[in-house]
Amino acid sequence: MYTIKRTNSDSIDFHHLVSELNNDLAIKNGELNGFFAQYNKIDSLKHVIVVYEKDKAVGCGAMKEYEPQIMEIKRMFVPIDKRGNGIAGKILHELKNWAKELEYKKFVLETGDKMIEAISLYKKHNFKIIPNYGQYANVESSICFEKDIDS
């Protein structure tokens, strides 16, 4: 049984999960990690989801406004030992519900080409690959996605 909590980046549980995420990304991104880290600050995220199994945080995700009507999904993470249980899908579903309540129309996100599980997750949830946007425009290892929130 999972409990989903809407919070913000002040959440201690969110900080712990993001610390695990950052360690994982540092290994996968190698020398490019510093470039990506500068765009993944969590000090002022207003829309954060943390999933709990009993009292233990087992997944997180966040979103922030990218442009009017567009939310960017950030900091999606489920620890390795909890993957395959549908937690990431629950996070995406709750982010979608929250974004709809806030009257946003579209999601965008970036992930790395080495993040095979993330790429599969987004494709499974009908995100479409788009040309790299913003700061990721000329980054060959980035893969960007979008999805209409109503779809």
Short mmCIF file of N, CA and C in Angstrom, two decimals:
data_model
loop_
_atom_site.label_atom_id
_atom_site.label_comp_id
_atom_site.label_asym_id
_atom_site.label_seq_id
_atom_site.Cartn_x
_atom_site.Cartn_y
_atom_site.Cartn_z
N MET A 1 0.85 -1.19 0.00
CA MET A 1 0.00 0.00 0.00
C MET A 1 0.89 1.24 0.00
N TYR A 2 0.61 2.10 -0.95
CA TYR A 2 1.38 3.34 -1.09
C TYR A 2 0.53 4.54 -0.73
N THR A 3 1.17 5.52 -0.14
CA THR A 3 0.56 6.80 0.16
C THR A 3 1.30 7.86 -0.64
N ILE A 4 0.56 8.75 -1.26
CA ILE A 4 1.15 9.81 -2.07
C ILE A 4 0.95 11.12 -1.35
N LYS A 5 2.04 11.87 -1.21
CA LYS A 5 1.98 13.14 -0.51
C LYS A 5 2.43 14.26 -1.44
N ARG A 6 1.61 15.30 -1.53
CA ARG A 6 1.99 16.53 -2.21
C ARG A 6 2.72 17.41 -1.20
N THR A 7 3.85 17.94 -1.59
CA THR A 7 4.64 18.76 -0.68
C THR A 7 5.44 19.76 -1.50
N ASN A 8 6.53 20.24 -0.94
CA ASN A 8 7.43 21.13 -1.67
C ASN A 8 8.87 20.70 -1.37
N SER A 9 9.81 21.47 -1.86
CA SER A 9 11.20 21.05 -1.73
C SER A 9 11.76 21.19 -0.32
N ASP A 10 10.95 21.59 0.63
CA ASP A 10 11.39 21.60 2.03
C ASP A 10 11.33 20.21 2.65
N SER A 11 10.69 19.27 1.98
CA SER A 11 10.52 17.92 2.53
C SER A 11 11.86 17.22 2.74
N ILE A 12 12.09 16.77 3.96
CA ILE A 12 13.32 16.03 4.29
C ILE A 12 13.38 14.73 3.49
N ASP A 13 12.26 14.04 3.35
CA ASP A 13 12.23 12.79 2.60
C ASP A 13 12.59 13.04 1.13
N PHE A 14 12.11 14.13 0.56
CA PHE A 14 12.46 14.49 -0.81
C PHE A 14 13.97 14.72 -0.91
N HIS A 15 14.54 15.41 0.05
CA HIS A 15 15.99 15.67 0.05
C HIS A 15 16.78 14.36 0.09
N HIS A 16 16.35 13.41 0.90
CA HIS A 16 17.05 12.13 0.99
C HIS A 16 16.99 11.38 -0.35
N LEU A 17 15.82 11.35 -0.96
CA LEU A 17 15.68 10.66 -2.25
C LEU A 17 16.50 11.36 -3.33
N VAL A 18 16.49 12.68 -3.35
CA VAL A 18 17.26 13.42 -4.35
C VAL A 18 18.76 13.20 -4.15
N SER A 19 19.18 13.04 -2.92
CA SER A 19 20.59 12.73 -2.67
C SER A 19 20.97 11.40 -3.31
N GLU A 20 20.10 10.40 -3.17
CA GLU A 20 20.33 9.10 -3.83
C GLU A 20 20.33 9.26 -5.35
N LEU A 21 19.40 10.04 -5.86
CA LEU A 21 19.33 10.30 -7.29
C LEU A 21 20.62 10.96 -7.78
N ASN A 22 21.08 11.97 -7.05
CA ASN A 22 22.30 12.67 -7.46
C ASN A 22 23.51 11.74 -7.49
N ASN A 23 23.60 10.83 -6.54
CA ASN A 23 24.70 9.86 -6.53
C ASN A 23 24.64 8.96 -7.76
N ASP A 24 23.44 8.51 -8.09
CA ASP A 24 23.24 7.66 -9.26
C ASP A 24 23.59 8.42 -10.55
N LEU A 25 23.14 9.66 -10.64
CA LEU A 25 23.40 10.46 -11.84
C LEU A 25 24.88 10.78 -12.00
N ALA A 26 25.56 11.02 -10.90
CA ALA A 26 26.99 11.33 -10.97
C ALA A 26 27.76 10.19 -11.63
N ILE A 27 27.35 8.97 -11.32
CA ILE A 27 28.00 7.79 -11.92
C ILE A 27 27.63 7.70 -13.41
N LYS A 28 26.35 7.81 -13.72
CA LYS A 28 25.89 7.64 -15.10
C LYS A 28 26.31 8.79 -16.01
N ASN A 29 26.31 10.01 -15.49
CA ASN A 29 26.64 11.17 -16.32
C ASN A 29 28.14 11.42 -16.45
N GLY A 30 28.91 10.88 -15.54
CA GLY A 30 30.36 11.05 -15.60
C GLY A 30 30.76 12.52 -15.62
N GLU A 31 31.64 12.88 -16.54
CA GLU A 31 32.18 14.24 -16.57
C GLU A 31 31.15 15.30 -16.95
N LEU A 32 30.01 14.90 -17.50
CA LEU A 32 28.96 15.86 -17.83
C LEU A 32 28.06 16.19 -16.64
N ASN A 33 28.26 15.52 -15.51
CA ASN A 33 27.35 15.68 -14.39
C ASN A 33 27.26 17.13 -13.90
N GLY A 34 28.37 17.84 -13.88
CA GLY A 34 28.34 19.23 -13.43
C GLY A 34 27.42 20.10 -14.27
N PHE A 35 27.42 19.86 -15.58
CA PHE A 35 26.53 20.62 -16.47
C PHE A 35 25.07 20.38 -16.08
N PHE A 36 24.69 19.13 -15.92
CA PHE A 36 23.30 18.81 -15.61
C PHE A 36 22.91 19.26 -14.20
N ALA A 37 23.83 19.13 -13.25
CA ALA A 37 23.53 19.46 -11.85
C ALA A 37 23.09 20.91 -11.69
N GLN A 38 23.64 21.80 -12.49
CA GLN A 38 23.27 23.21 -12.35
C GLN A 38 21.80 23.47 -12.66
N TYR A 39 21.15 22.57 -13.40
CA TYR A 39 19.74 22.74 -13.75
C TYR A 39 18.82 21.90 -12.87
N ASN A 40 19.36 21.29 -11.85
CA ASN A 40 18.57 20.41 -11.00
C ASN A 40 18.55 20.84 -9.54
N LYS A 41 18.62 22.13 -9.32
CA LYS A 41 18.54 22.67 -7.96
C LYS A 41 17.12 22.43 -7.43
N ILE A 42 17.03 22.17 -6.14
CA ILE A 42 15.71 21.86 -5.57
C ILE A 42 15.30 22.85 -4.49
N ASP A 43 15.98 23.97 -4.39
CA ASP A 43 15.73 24.88 -3.28
C ASP A 43 14.39 25.61 -3.34
N SER A 44 13.73 25.65 -4.47
CA SER A 44 12.48 26.41 -4.53
C SER A 44 11.39 25.71 -5.33
N LEU A 45 11.34 24.41 -5.26
CA LEU A 45 10.28 23.67 -5.96
C LEU A 45 9.00 23.69 -5.13
N LYS A 46 7.93 24.14 -5.74
CA LYS A 46 6.65 24.27 -5.04
C LYS A 46 5.76 23.05 -5.21
N HIS A 47 6.09 22.20 -6.19
CA HIS A 47 5.22 21.07 -6.53
C HIS A 47 6.03 19.78 -6.53
N VAL A 48 6.03 19.12 -5.39
CA VAL A 48 6.82 17.91 -5.17
C VAL A 48 5.89 16.79 -4.73
N ILE A 49 6.14 15.60 -5.28
CA ILE A 49 5.40 14.40 -4.88
C ILE A 49 6.38 13.45 -4.20
N VAL A 50 5.99 12.92 -3.06
CA VAL A 50 6.75 11.86 -2.40
C VAL A 50 5.79 10.70 -2.17
N VAL A 51 6.23 9.50 -2.55
CA VAL A 51 5.44 8.29 -2.35
C VAL A 51 6.02 7.53 -1.17
N TYR A 52 5.12 7.05 -0.31
CA TYR A 52 5.53 6.31 0.87
C TYR A 52 4.98 4.89 0.83
N GLU A 53 5.78 3.97 1.32
CA GLU A 53 5.34 2.61 1.60
C GLU A 53 5.44 2.49 3.11
N LYS A 54 4.29 2.41 3.74
CA LYS A 54 4.21 2.56 5.20
C LYS A 54 4.77 3.94 5.52
N ASP A 55 5.85 4.03 6.30
CA ASP A 55 6.41 5.34 6.64
C ASP A 55 7.70 5.64 5.89
N LYS A 56 8.06 4.80 4.93
CA LYS A 56 9.33 4.97 4.22
C LYS A 56 9.09 5.61 2.85
N ALA A 57 9.85 6.67 2.56
CA ALA A 57 9.76 7.33 1.26
C ALA A 57 10.40 6.41 0.21
N VAL A 58 9.63 6.09 -0.84
CA VAL A 58 10.11 5.14 -1.85
C VAL A 58 10.08 5.71 -3.27
N GLY A 59 9.85 7.00 -3.40
CA GLY A 59 9.87 7.60 -4.72
C GLY A 59 9.52 9.07 -4.66
N CYS A 60 9.99 9.81 -5.67
CA CYS A 60 9.68 11.24 -5.71
C CYS A 60 9.68 11.74 -7.15
N GLY A 61 9.09 12.89 -7.31
CA GLY A 61 9.09 13.62 -8.56
C GLY A 61 8.63 15.03 -8.28
N ALA A 62 8.93 15.93 -9.19
CA ALA A 62 8.56 17.32 -8.99
C ALA A 62 8.25 17.94 -10.34
N MET A 63 7.68 19.12 -10.29
CA MET A 63 7.44 19.87 -11.51
C MET A 63 7.58 21.35 -11.20
N LYS A 64 7.99 22.09 -12.22
CA LYS A 64 8.08 23.54 -12.08
C LYS A 64 7.67 24.16 -13.41
N GLU A 65 7.19 25.38 -13.33
CA GLU A 65 6.77 26.03 -14.56
C GLU A 65 7.97 26.26 -15.47
N TYR A 66 7.82 25.82 -16.70
CA TYR A 66 8.85 26.05 -17.71
C TYR A 66 8.48 27.28 -18.53
N GLU A 67 7.24 27.34 -18.94
CA GLU A 67 6.65 28.48 -19.65
C GLU A 67 5.19 28.53 -19.20
N PRO A 68 4.51 29.65 -19.46
CA PRO A 68 3.08 29.65 -19.14
C PRO A 68 2.41 28.45 -19.83
N GLN A 69 1.61 27.74 -19.10
CA GLN A 69 0.87 26.56 -19.56
C GLN A 69 1.71 25.29 -19.68
N ILE A 70 3.03 25.38 -19.39
CA ILE A 70 3.91 24.21 -19.53
C ILE A 70 4.66 23.96 -18.23
N MET A 71 4.53 22.75 -17.71
CA MET A 71 5.28 22.32 -16.54
C MET A 71 6.42 21.41 -16.98
N GLU A 72 7.58 21.59 -16.35
CA GLU A 72 8.72 20.72 -16.59
C GLU A 72 8.83 19.73 -15.44
N ILE A 73 8.88 18.46 -15.77
CA ILE A 73 9.04 17.42 -14.75
C ILE A 73 10.51 17.33 -14.38
N LYS A 74 10.76 17.29 -13.08
CA LYS A 74 12.12 17.27 -12.54
C LYS A 74 12.23 16.21 -11.45
N ARG A 75 13.42 15.75 -11.21
CA ARG A 75 13.81 14.95 -10.04
C ARG A 75 12.98 13.70 -9.81
N MET A 76 12.65 13.01 -10.88
CA MET A 76 11.96 11.72 -10.77
C MET A 76 12.97 10.68 -10.28
N PHE A 77 12.56 9.94 -9.25
CA PHE A 77 13.47 8.92 -8.73
C PHE A 77 12.72 7.88 -7.91
N VAL A 78 13.08 6.63 -8.15
CA VAL A 78 12.65 5.50 -7.32
C VAL A 78 13.91 4.67 -7.05
N PRO A 79 14.21 4.39 -5.78
CA PRO A 79 15.40 3.59 -5.48
C PRO A 79 15.37 2.24 -6.21
N ILE A 80 16.54 1.75 -6.56
CA ILE A 80 16.67 0.52 -7.35
C ILE A 80 15.86 -0.63 -6.77
N ASP A 81 15.90 -0.80 -5.46
CA ASP A 81 15.21 -1.94 -4.84
C ASP A 81 13.69 -1.81 -4.84
N LYS A 82 13.17 -0.65 -5.26
CA LYS A 82 11.72 -0.44 -5.31
C LYS A 82 11.19 -0.32 -6.74
N ARG A 83 12.07 -0.37 -7.71
CA ARG A 83 11.65 -0.24 -9.11
C ARG A 83 10.87 -1.48 -9.55
N GLY A 84 10.00 -1.28 -10.52
CA GLY A 84 9.19 -2.38 -11.03
C GLY A 84 7.90 -2.59 -10.28
N ASN A 85 7.58 -1.70 -9.36
CA ASN A 85 6.36 -1.81 -8.57
C ASN A 85 5.30 -0.77 -8.94
N GLY A 86 5.54 -0.02 -10.00
CA GLY A 86 4.56 0.98 -10.44
C GLY A 86 4.63 2.31 -9.72
N ILE A 87 5.65 2.52 -8.92
CA ILE A 87 5.76 3.76 -8.13
C ILE A 87 5.95 4.97 -9.04
N ALA A 88 6.83 4.86 -10.02
CA ALA A 88 7.07 6.00 -10.92
C ALA A 88 5.80 6.37 -11.68
N GLY A 89 5.04 5.38 -12.08
CA GLY A 89 3.76 5.66 -12.75
C GLY A 89 2.80 6.40 -11.84
N LYS A 90 2.79 6.04 -10.57
CA LYS A 90 1.94 6.74 -9.59
C LYS A 90 2.37 8.20 -9.46
N ILE A 91 3.67 8.42 -9.46
CA ILE A 91 4.19 9.79 -9.37
C ILE A 91 3.75 10.60 -10.59
N LEU A 92 3.94 10.04 -11.79
CA LEU A 92 3.53 10.74 -13.00
C LEU A 92 2.03 11.04 -12.99
N HIS A 93 1.24 10.08 -12.54
CA HIS A 93 -0.21 10.26 -12.49
C HIS A 93 -0.57 11.41 -11.54
N GLU A 94 0.06 11.45 -10.39
CA GLU A 94 -0.25 12.51 -9.42
C GLU A 94 0.24 13.87 -9.92
N LEU A 95 1.41 13.90 -10.56
CA LEU A 95 1.88 15.17 -11.15
C LEU A 95 0.88 15.65 -12.21
N LYS A 96 0.38 14.73 -13.01
CA LYS A 96 -0.61 15.07 -14.04
C LYS A 96 -1.87 15.66 -13.41
N ASN A 97 -2.38 15.02 -12.38
CA ASN A 97 -3.58 15.52 -11.70
C ASN A 97 -3.35 16.92 -11.14
N TRP A 98 -2.20 17.11 -10.51
CA TRP A 98 -1.87 18.40 -9.90
C TRP A 98 -1.73 19.47 -10.98
N ALA A 99 -1.05 19.16 -12.06
CA ALA A 99 -0.87 20.12 -13.15
C ALA A 99 -2.22 20.50 -13.77
N LYS A 100 -3.12 19.53 -13.91
CA LYS A 100 -4.46 19.81 -14.44
C LYS A 100 -5.21 20.77 -13.50
N GLU A 101 -5.12 20.51 -12.20
CA GLU A 101 -5.77 21.39 -11.23
C GLU A 101 -5.25 22.82 -11.35
N LEU A 102 -3.96 22.96 -11.67
CA LEU A 102 -3.34 24.27 -11.82
C LEU A 102 -3.52 24.85 -13.22
N GLU A 103 -4.24 24.10 -14.08
CA GLU A 103 -4.61 24.52 -15.43
C GLU A 103 -3.43 24.62 -16.40
N TYR A 104 -2.44 23.75 -16.21
CA TYR A 104 -1.35 23.64 -17.19
C TYR A 104 -1.80 22.70 -18.29
N LYS A 105 -1.20 22.85 -19.46
CA LYS A 105 -1.63 22.09 -20.64
C LYS A 105 -0.63 21.04 -21.10
N LYS A 106 0.64 21.19 -20.75
CA LYS A 106 1.66 20.30 -21.31
C LYS A 106 2.79 20.09 -20.31
N PHE A 107 3.41 18.90 -20.41
CA PHE A 107 4.65 18.59 -19.70
C PHE A 107 5.80 18.56 -20.69
N VAL A 108 6.97 18.97 -20.23
CA VAL A 108 8.22 18.71 -20.92
C VAL A 108 9.18 18.14 -19.89
N LEU A 109 10.18 17.41 -20.36
CA LEU A 109 11.20 16.90 -19.46
C LEU A 109 12.43 16.52 -20.26
N GLU A 110 13.54 16.41 -19.55
CA GLU A 110 14.80 15.96 -20.13
C GLU A 110 15.32 14.79 -19.32
N THR A 111 15.89 13.82 -20.01
CA THR A 111 16.59 12.74 -19.35
C THR A 111 17.81 12.41 -20.20
N GLY A 112 18.70 11.63 -19.63
CA GLY A 112 19.91 11.29 -20.36
C GLY A 112 19.77 10.01 -21.15
N ASP A 113 20.59 9.89 -22.19
CA ASP A 113 20.50 8.70 -23.04
C ASP A 113 20.94 7.42 -22.33
N LYS A 114 21.60 7.54 -21.17
CA LYS A 114 21.98 6.36 -20.39
C LYS A 114 20.91 5.95 -19.38
N MET A 115 19.86 6.73 -19.29
CA MET A 115 18.78 6.46 -18.33
C MET A 115 17.71 5.59 -18.99
N ILE A 116 18.08 4.36 -19.28
CA ILE A 116 17.24 3.44 -20.04
C ILE A 116 15.87 3.23 -19.36
N GLU A 117 15.87 3.06 -18.05
CA GLU A 117 14.60 2.84 -17.34
C GLU A 117 13.70 4.06 -17.44
N ALA A 118 14.30 5.26 -17.32
CA ALA A 118 13.50 6.48 -17.42
C ALA A 118 12.92 6.64 -18.82
N ILE A 119 13.72 6.39 -19.84
CA ILE A 119 13.25 6.49 -21.21
C ILE A 119 12.07 5.54 -21.43
N SER A 120 12.21 4.32 -20.96
CA SER A 120 11.12 3.34 -21.08
C SER A 120 9.86 3.79 -20.35
N LEU A 121 10.04 4.34 -19.16
CA LEU A 121 8.90 4.84 -18.37
C LEU A 121 8.14 5.91 -19.14
N TYR A 122 8.86 6.89 -19.66
CA TYR A 122 8.18 7.99 -20.34
C TYR A 122 7.50 7.52 -21.61
N LYS A 123 8.13 6.64 -22.35
CA LYS A 123 7.49 6.10 -23.55
C LYS A 123 6.23 5.31 -23.17
N LYS A 124 6.32 4.51 -22.12
CA LYS A 124 5.17 3.73 -21.65
C LYS A 124 3.99 4.62 -21.30
N HIS A 125 4.29 5.82 -20.80
CA HIS A 125 3.24 6.75 -20.39
C HIS A 125 2.94 7.79 -21.47
N ASN A 126 3.26 7.43 -22.71
CA ASN A 126 2.89 8.20 -23.90
C ASN A 126 3.52 9.58 -24.01
N PHE A 127 4.70 9.76 -23.43
CA PHE A 127 5.48 10.95 -23.70
C PHE A 127 6.13 10.76 -25.06
N LYS A 128 6.25 11.83 -25.82
CA LYS A 128 6.84 11.78 -27.16
C LYS A 128 8.19 12.50 -27.16
N ILE A 129 9.15 11.90 -27.84
CA ILE A 129 10.45 12.54 -27.98
C ILE A 129 10.30 13.78 -28.85
N ILE A 130 10.94 14.86 -28.40
CA ILE A 130 10.91 16.14 -29.11
C ILE A 130 12.35 16.63 -29.30
N PRO A 131 12.54 17.62 -30.16
CA PRO A 131 13.88 18.21 -30.24
C PRO A 131 14.28 18.76 -28.87
N ASN A 132 15.55 18.65 -28.56
CA ASN A 132 16.03 19.14 -27.26
C ASN A 132 15.73 20.62 -27.11
N TYR A 133 15.25 21.00 -25.95
CA TYR A 133 14.81 22.38 -25.69
C TYR A 133 15.78 23.09 -24.74
N GLY A 134 15.67 24.41 -24.73
CA GLY A 134 16.38 25.24 -23.77
C GLY A 134 17.85 24.91 -23.65
N GLN A 135 18.30 24.76 -22.42
CA GLN A 135 19.71 24.50 -22.13
C GLN A 135 20.20 23.16 -22.66
N TYR A 136 19.28 22.28 -23.05
CA TYR A 136 19.65 20.96 -23.55
C TYR A 136 19.75 20.92 -25.08
N ALA A 137 19.52 22.04 -25.75
CA ALA A 137 19.42 22.08 -27.21
C ALA A 137 20.60 21.44 -27.93
N ASN A 138 21.79 21.65 -27.47
CA ASN A 138 22.97 21.13 -28.16
C ASN A 138 23.68 20.02 -27.39
N VAL A 139 22.96 19.39 -26.48
CA VAL A 139 23.55 18.33 -25.66
C VAL A 139 23.18 16.99 -26.27
N GLU A 140 24.15 16.32 -26.86
CA GLU A 140 23.89 15.07 -27.57
C GLU A 140 23.38 13.95 -26.68
N SER A 141 23.77 13.97 -25.40
CA SER A 141 23.35 12.89 -24.51
C SER A 141 21.98 13.11 -23.89
N SER A 142 21.35 14.24 -24.19
CA SER A 142 20.02 14.53 -23.66
C SER A 142 18.93 14.01 -24.59
N ILE A 143 17.86 13.53 -24.00
CA ILE A 143 16.65 13.17 -24.72
C ILE A 143 15.51 13.92 -24.06
N CYS A 144 14.78 14.70 -24.84
CA CYS A 144 13.68 15.49 -24.31
C CYS A 144 12.34 14.92 -24.77
N PHE A 145 11.38 15.06 -23.90
CA PHE A 145 10.03 14.53 -24.13
C PHE A 145 9.00 15.62 -23.85
N GLU A 146 7.80 15.41 -24.39
CA GLU A 146 6.65 16.22 -24.04
C GLU A 146 5.40 15.36 -24.03
N LYS A 147 4.39 15.88 -23.36
CA LYS A 147 3.10 15.20 -23.33
C LYS A 147 2.03 16.21 -23.00
N ASP A 148 0.92 16.15 -23.74
CA ASP A 148 -0.24 16.97 -23.37
C ASP A 148 -0.81 16.40 -22.08
N ILE A 149 -1.10 17.27 -21.16
CA ILE A 149 -1.57 16.84 -19.85
C ILE A 149 -2.94 16.17 -19.95
N ASP A 150 -3.75 16.57 -20.90
CA ASP A 150 -5.08 15.97 -21.06
C ASP A 150 -5.05 14.60 -21.72
N SER A 151 -3.90 14.18 -22.25
CA SER A 151 -3.87 12.89 -22.95
C SER A 151 -3.49 11.75 -22.03
#
